[in-house]
Short mmCIF file of C-alpha atoms and ligand atoms in Angstrom, two decimals:
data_model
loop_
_atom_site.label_atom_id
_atom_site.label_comp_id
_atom_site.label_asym_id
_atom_site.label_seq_id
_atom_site.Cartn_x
_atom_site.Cartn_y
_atom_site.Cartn_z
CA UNK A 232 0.00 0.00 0.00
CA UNK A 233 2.31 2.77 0.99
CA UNK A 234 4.93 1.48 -2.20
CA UNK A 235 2.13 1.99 -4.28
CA UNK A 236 1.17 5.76 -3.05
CA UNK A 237 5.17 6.49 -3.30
CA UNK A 238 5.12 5.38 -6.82
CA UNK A 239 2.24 7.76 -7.53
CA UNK A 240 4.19 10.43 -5.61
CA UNK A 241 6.98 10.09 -7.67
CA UNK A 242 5.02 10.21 -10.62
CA UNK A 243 2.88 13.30 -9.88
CA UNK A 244 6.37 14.70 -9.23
CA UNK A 245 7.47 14.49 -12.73
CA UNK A 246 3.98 15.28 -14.27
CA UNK A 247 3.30 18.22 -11.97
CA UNK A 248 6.83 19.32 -11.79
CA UNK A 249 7.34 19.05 -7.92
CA UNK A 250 10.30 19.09 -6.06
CA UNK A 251 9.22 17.37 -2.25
CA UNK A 252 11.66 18.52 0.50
CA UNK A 253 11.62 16.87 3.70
CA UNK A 254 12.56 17.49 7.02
CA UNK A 255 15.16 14.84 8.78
CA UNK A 256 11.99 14.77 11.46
CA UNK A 257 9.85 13.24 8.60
CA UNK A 258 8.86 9.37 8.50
CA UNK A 259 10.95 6.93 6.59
CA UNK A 260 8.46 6.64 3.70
CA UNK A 261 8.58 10.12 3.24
CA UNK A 262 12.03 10.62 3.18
CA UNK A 263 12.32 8.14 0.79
CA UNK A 264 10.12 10.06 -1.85
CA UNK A 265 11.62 13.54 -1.40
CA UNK A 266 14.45 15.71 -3.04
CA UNK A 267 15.82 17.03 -0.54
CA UNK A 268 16.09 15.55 2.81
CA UNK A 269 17.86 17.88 5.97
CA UNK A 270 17.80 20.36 8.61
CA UNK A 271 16.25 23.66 8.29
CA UNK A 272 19.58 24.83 7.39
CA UNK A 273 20.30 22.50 3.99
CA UNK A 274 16.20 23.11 3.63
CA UNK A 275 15.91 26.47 3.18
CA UNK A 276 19.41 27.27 0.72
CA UNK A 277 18.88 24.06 -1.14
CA UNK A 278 15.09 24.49 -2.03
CA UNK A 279 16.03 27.89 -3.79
CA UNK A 280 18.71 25.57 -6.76
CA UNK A 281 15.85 23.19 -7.77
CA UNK A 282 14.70 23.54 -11.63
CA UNK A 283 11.16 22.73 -9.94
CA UNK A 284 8.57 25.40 -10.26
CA UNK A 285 6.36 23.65 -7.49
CA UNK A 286 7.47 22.42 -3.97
CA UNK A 287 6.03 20.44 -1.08
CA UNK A 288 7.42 21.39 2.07
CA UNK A 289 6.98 18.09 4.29
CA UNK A 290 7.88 19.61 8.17
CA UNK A 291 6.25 22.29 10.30
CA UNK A 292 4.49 25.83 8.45
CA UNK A 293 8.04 27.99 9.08
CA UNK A 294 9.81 25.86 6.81
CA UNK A 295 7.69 26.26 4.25
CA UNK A 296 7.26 30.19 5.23
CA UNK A 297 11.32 29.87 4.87
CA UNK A 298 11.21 28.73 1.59
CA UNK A 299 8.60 31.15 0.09
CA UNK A 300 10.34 34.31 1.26
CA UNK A 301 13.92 32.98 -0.72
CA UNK A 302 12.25 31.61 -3.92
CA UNK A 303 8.84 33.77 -3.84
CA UNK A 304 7.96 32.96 -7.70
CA UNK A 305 7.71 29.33 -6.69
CA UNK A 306 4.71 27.68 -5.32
CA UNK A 307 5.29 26.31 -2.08
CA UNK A 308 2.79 23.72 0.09
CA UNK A 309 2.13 22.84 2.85
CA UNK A 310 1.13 19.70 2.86
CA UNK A 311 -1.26 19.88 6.57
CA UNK A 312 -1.83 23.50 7.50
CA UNK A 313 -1.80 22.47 11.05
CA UNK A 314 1.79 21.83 11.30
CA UNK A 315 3.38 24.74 13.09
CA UNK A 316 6.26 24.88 15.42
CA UNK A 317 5.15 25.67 18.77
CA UNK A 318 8.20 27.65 20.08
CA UNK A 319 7.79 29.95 16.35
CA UNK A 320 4.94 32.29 18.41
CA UNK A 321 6.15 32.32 21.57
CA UNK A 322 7.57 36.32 21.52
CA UNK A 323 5.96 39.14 19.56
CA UNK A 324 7.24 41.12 17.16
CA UNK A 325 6.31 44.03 19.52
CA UNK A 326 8.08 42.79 22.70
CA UNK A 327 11.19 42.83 19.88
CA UNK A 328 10.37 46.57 18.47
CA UNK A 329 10.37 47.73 21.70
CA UNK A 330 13.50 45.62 22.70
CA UNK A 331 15.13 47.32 20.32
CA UNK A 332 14.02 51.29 20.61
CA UNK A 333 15.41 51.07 24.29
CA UNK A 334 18.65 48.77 23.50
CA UNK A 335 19.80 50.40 20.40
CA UNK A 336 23.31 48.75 20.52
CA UNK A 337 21.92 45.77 20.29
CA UNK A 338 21.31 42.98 17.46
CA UNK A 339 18.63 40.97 17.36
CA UNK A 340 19.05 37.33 16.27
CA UNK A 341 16.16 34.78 15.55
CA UNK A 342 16.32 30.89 15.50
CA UNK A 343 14.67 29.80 12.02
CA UNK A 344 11.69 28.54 14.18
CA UNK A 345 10.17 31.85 14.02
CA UNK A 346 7.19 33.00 12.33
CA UNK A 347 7.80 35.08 9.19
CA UNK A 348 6.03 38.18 10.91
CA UNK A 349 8.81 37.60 14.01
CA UNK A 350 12.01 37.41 11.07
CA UNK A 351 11.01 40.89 9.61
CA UNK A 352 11.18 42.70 12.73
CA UNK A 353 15.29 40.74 13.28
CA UNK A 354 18.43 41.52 12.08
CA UNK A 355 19.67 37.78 11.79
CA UNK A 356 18.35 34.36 11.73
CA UNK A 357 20.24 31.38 12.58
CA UNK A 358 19.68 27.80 12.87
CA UNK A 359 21.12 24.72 14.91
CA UNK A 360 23.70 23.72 12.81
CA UNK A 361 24.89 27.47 12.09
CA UNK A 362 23.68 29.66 15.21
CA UNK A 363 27.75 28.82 16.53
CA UNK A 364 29.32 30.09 13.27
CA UNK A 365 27.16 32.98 12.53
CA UNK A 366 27.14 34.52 16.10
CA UNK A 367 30.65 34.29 16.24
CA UNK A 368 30.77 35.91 12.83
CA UNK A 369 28.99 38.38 13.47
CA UNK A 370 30.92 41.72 14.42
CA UNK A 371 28.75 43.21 17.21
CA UNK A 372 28.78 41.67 20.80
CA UNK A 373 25.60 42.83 22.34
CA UNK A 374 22.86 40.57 21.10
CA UNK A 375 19.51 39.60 21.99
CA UNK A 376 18.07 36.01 21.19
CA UNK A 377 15.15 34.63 20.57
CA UNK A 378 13.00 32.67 21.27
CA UNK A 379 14.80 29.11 22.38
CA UNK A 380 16.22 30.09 25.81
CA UNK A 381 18.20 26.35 25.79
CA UNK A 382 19.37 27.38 22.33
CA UNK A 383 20.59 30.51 23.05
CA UNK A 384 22.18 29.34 26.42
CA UNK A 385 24.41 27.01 24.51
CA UNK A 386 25.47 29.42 21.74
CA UNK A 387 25.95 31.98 24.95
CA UNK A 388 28.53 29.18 26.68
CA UNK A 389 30.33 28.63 23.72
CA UNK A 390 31.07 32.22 23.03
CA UNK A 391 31.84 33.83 26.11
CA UNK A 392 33.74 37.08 24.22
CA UNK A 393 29.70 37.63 23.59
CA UNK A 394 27.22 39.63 25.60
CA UNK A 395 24.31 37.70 24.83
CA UNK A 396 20.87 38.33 26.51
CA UNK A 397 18.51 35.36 25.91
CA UNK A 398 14.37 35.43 26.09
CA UNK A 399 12.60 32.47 27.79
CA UNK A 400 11.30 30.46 25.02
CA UNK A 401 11.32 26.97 24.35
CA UNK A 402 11.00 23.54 22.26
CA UNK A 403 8.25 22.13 24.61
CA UNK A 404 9.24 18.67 23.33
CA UNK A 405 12.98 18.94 23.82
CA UNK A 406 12.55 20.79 27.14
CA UNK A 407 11.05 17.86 28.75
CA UNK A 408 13.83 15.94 29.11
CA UNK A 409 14.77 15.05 32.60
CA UNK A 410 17.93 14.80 34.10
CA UNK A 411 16.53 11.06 35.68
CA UNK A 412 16.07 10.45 31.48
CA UNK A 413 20.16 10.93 31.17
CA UNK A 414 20.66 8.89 34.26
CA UNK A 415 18.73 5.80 33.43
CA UNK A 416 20.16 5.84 29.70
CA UNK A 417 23.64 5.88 31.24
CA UNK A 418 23.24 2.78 33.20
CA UNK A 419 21.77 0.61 30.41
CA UNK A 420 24.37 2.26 27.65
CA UNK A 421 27.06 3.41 29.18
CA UNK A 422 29.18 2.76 26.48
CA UNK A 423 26.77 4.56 23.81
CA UNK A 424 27.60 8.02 22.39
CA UNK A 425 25.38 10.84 23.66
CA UNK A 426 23.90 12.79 20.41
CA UNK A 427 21.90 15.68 21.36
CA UNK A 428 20.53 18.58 19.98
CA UNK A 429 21.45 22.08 21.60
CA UNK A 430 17.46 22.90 22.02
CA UNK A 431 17.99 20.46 24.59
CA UNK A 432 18.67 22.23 28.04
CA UNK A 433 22.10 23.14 29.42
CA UNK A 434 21.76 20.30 32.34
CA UNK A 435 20.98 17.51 29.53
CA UNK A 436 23.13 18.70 27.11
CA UNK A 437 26.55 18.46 30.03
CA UNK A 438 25.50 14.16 29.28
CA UNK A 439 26.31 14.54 26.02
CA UNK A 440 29.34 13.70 23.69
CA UNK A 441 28.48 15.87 20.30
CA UNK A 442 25.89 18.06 20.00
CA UNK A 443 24.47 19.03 16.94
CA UNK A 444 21.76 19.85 14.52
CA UNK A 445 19.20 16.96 13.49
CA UNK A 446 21.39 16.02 10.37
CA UNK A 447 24.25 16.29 12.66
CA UNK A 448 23.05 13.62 14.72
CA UNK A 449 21.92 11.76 11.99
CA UNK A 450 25.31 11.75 10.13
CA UNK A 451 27.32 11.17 13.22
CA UNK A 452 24.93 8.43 14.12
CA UNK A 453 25.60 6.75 10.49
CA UNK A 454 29.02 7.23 10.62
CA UNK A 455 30.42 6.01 14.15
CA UNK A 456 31.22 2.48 15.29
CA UNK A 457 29.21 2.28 18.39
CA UNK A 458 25.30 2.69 19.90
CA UNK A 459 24.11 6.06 19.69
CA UNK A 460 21.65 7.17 22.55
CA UNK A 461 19.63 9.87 20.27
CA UNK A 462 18.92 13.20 22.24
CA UNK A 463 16.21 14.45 19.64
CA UNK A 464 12.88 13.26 18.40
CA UNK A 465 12.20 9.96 18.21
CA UNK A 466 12.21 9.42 14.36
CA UNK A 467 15.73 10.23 14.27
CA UNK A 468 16.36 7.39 16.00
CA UNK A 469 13.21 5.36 14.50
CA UNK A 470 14.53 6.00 10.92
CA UNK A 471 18.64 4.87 12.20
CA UNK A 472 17.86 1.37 13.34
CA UNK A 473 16.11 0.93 9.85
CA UNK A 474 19.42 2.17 8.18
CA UNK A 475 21.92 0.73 10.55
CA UNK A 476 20.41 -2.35 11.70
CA UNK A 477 23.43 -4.04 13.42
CA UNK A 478 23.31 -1.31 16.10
CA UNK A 479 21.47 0.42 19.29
CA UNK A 480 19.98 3.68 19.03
CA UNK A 481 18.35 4.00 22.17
CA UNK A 482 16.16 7.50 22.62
CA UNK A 483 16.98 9.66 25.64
CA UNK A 484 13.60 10.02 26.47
CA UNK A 485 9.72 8.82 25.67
CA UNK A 486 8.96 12.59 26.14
CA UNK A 487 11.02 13.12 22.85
CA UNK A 488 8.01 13.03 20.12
CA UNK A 489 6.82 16.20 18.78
CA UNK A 490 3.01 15.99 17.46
CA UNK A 491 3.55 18.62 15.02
CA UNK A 492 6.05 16.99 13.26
CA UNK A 493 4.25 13.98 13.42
CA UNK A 494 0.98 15.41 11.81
CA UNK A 495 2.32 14.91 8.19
CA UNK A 496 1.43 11.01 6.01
CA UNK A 497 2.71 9.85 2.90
CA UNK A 498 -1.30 10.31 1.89
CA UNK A 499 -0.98 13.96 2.82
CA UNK A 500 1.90 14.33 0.67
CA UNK A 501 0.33 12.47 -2.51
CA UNK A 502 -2.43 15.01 -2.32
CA UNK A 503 -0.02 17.83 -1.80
CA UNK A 504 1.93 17.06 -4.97
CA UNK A 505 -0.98 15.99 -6.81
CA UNK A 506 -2.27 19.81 -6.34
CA UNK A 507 -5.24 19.15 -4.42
CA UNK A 508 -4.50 19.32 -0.92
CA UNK A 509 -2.63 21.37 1.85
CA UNK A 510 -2.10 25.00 1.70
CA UNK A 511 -0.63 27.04 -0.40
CA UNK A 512 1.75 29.69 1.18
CA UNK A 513 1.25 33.37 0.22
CA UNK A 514 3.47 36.33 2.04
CA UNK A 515 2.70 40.00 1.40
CA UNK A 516 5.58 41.26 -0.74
CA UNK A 517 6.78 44.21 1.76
CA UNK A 518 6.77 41.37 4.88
CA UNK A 519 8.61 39.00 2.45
CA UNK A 520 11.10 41.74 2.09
CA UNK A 521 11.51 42.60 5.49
CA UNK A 522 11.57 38.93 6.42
CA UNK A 523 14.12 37.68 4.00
CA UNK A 524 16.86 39.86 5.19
CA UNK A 525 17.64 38.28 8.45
CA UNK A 526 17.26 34.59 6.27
CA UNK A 527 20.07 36.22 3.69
CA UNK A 528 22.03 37.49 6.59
CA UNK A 529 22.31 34.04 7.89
CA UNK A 530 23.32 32.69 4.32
CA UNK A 531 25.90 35.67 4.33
CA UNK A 532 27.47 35.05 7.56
CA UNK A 533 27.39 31.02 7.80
CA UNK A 534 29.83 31.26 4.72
P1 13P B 650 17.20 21.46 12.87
O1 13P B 650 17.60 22.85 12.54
O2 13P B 650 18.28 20.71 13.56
O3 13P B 650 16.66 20.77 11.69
O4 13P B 650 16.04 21.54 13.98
C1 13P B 650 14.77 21.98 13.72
C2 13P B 650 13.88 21.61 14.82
O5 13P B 650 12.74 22.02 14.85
C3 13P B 650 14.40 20.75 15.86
O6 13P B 650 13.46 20.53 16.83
FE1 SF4 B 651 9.25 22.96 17.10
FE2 SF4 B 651 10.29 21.42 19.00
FE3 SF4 B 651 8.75 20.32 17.16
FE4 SF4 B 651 11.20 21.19 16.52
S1 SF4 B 651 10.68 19.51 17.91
S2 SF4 B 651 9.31 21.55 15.36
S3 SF4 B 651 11.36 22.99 17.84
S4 SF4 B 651 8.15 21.85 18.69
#
């Protein structure tokens, strides 16, 4: 059943001229029928080379959002509406307006999980995988970030010459991880690696032996000799013991399953690229403007 709806996908793809990028987060059947499979990172500069005048953005809405505001003549989807990124809301682009009137010498800098209204109000966007190199490239050292406290913390430790003041946000699914979860997986694998990912908080993340971005994980996961206890959602490590079969990839913790991530099925996507379902993103040109700076400022400064 699901062979046959990937064969349609990849059909549809050709006829509709449809370029499907997932997220590593996705589920294996959907990986296997997409483009472009990463991090928000490789996501958002990679969608913008495809020859593909349609794409399906299989992940959460600012992905997608991501996508339109670098390659706005394309059509991007959506393939469930509903798929949004919890921590993307959680300051508003007044609290940052106002931020910034009374701390002029200050930057702003926004993880990628923002909302598109958020970006145009930033100076810089970042995401896991790049948030060390662009900070640090980055010549001012008063700078605000947003949202992802745990994020922000870790960036904040690892650059010290920085004066970085963080706001409380939060990835409720990563935050949930208990120090009792590092504990326990210690005594049943204490001779695993640690992978985490630096939304994790700064008590978790002191368990860990790399730390890095969701294709991070997955690559060092692929590419190491031992068990790999997996410090991110649970299809990271769901989609290694299907690729690397001879090994353990126990996950941290049962907490680590985000719903919105998970709302997204290979029938969603046939209907997405078959131009019947999903939505269809549309940005007002003057937000898309104001919105894509920060996203090229991260492009210029992660090179
Ligand atoms: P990555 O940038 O590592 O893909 O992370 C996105 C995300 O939402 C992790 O929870
Ligand atoms: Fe957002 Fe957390 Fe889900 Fe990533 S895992 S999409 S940060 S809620």
């Amino acid at each position: 059943m699901i062979r046959e709806i990937q064969d349609q996908i990849l059909e549809l793809k050709q006829k509709n001229d449809v370029a499907v990028l997932a997220h590593s987060y996705q589920s294996p059947e959907i990986l296997e029928v997409a483009d472009i499979t990463g991090d928000s990172f490789a996501l958002s500069v990679k969608a913008q080379e495809l020859p593909q005048k349609n794409i399906v953005l299989c992940g959460v809405r600012f992905m997608a959002d991501t996508i339109k505001l670098l390659s706005p003549e394309k059509r991007v989807v959506l393939p469930v509406a509903e798929a949004t990124c919890p921590m993307a809301e959680q300051i508003s682009p007044e609290r940052v307006l106002k931020f910034k009137q009374e701390n002029p010498e200050f930057k702003v800098v926004a993880y990628i999980n923002t909302t598109t209204e958020l970006k145009a109000v930033c100076d810089v966007c970042v995401t896991s995988s790049s948030a060390l190199k662009i900070v640090r490239n980055m010549p001012e050292k008063n700078i605000l970030f947003i949202p992802d406290y745990n994020l922000g913390s870790y960036i904040k430790k690892s650059l010290p010459e920085k004066n970085i003041v963080l706001w409380n946000g939060m990835c409720p699914v990563h935050a949930a991880v208990t120090v009792g979860d590092c504990k326990r997986a210690k005594a049943a694998y204490p001779n695993a690696k640690f992978l985490m990912h630096p939304e994790l908080p700064q008590e978790i993340l002191a368990y860990a032996d790399v730390i890095g971005s969701t294709a991070a994980i997955l690559d060092y996961a692929k590419n190491c000799v031992e068990d790999c206890v997996i410090g991110t959602e649970k299809s990271i490590a769901d989609y290694l013991r299907i690729t690397c079969p001879d090994r353990k990839f126990p996950l941290l913790s049962k907490r680590l399953m985000c719903p919105n991530m998970r709302l997204t099925n290979i029938m969603d996507v046939c209907k997405a690229v078959s131009g019947e379902g999903g939505e269809v993103i549309e940005i007002d040109e003057d937000l898309r403007l104001s919105a894509k700076f920060p996203i090229d400022e991260m492009i210029r400064l992660s090179k």
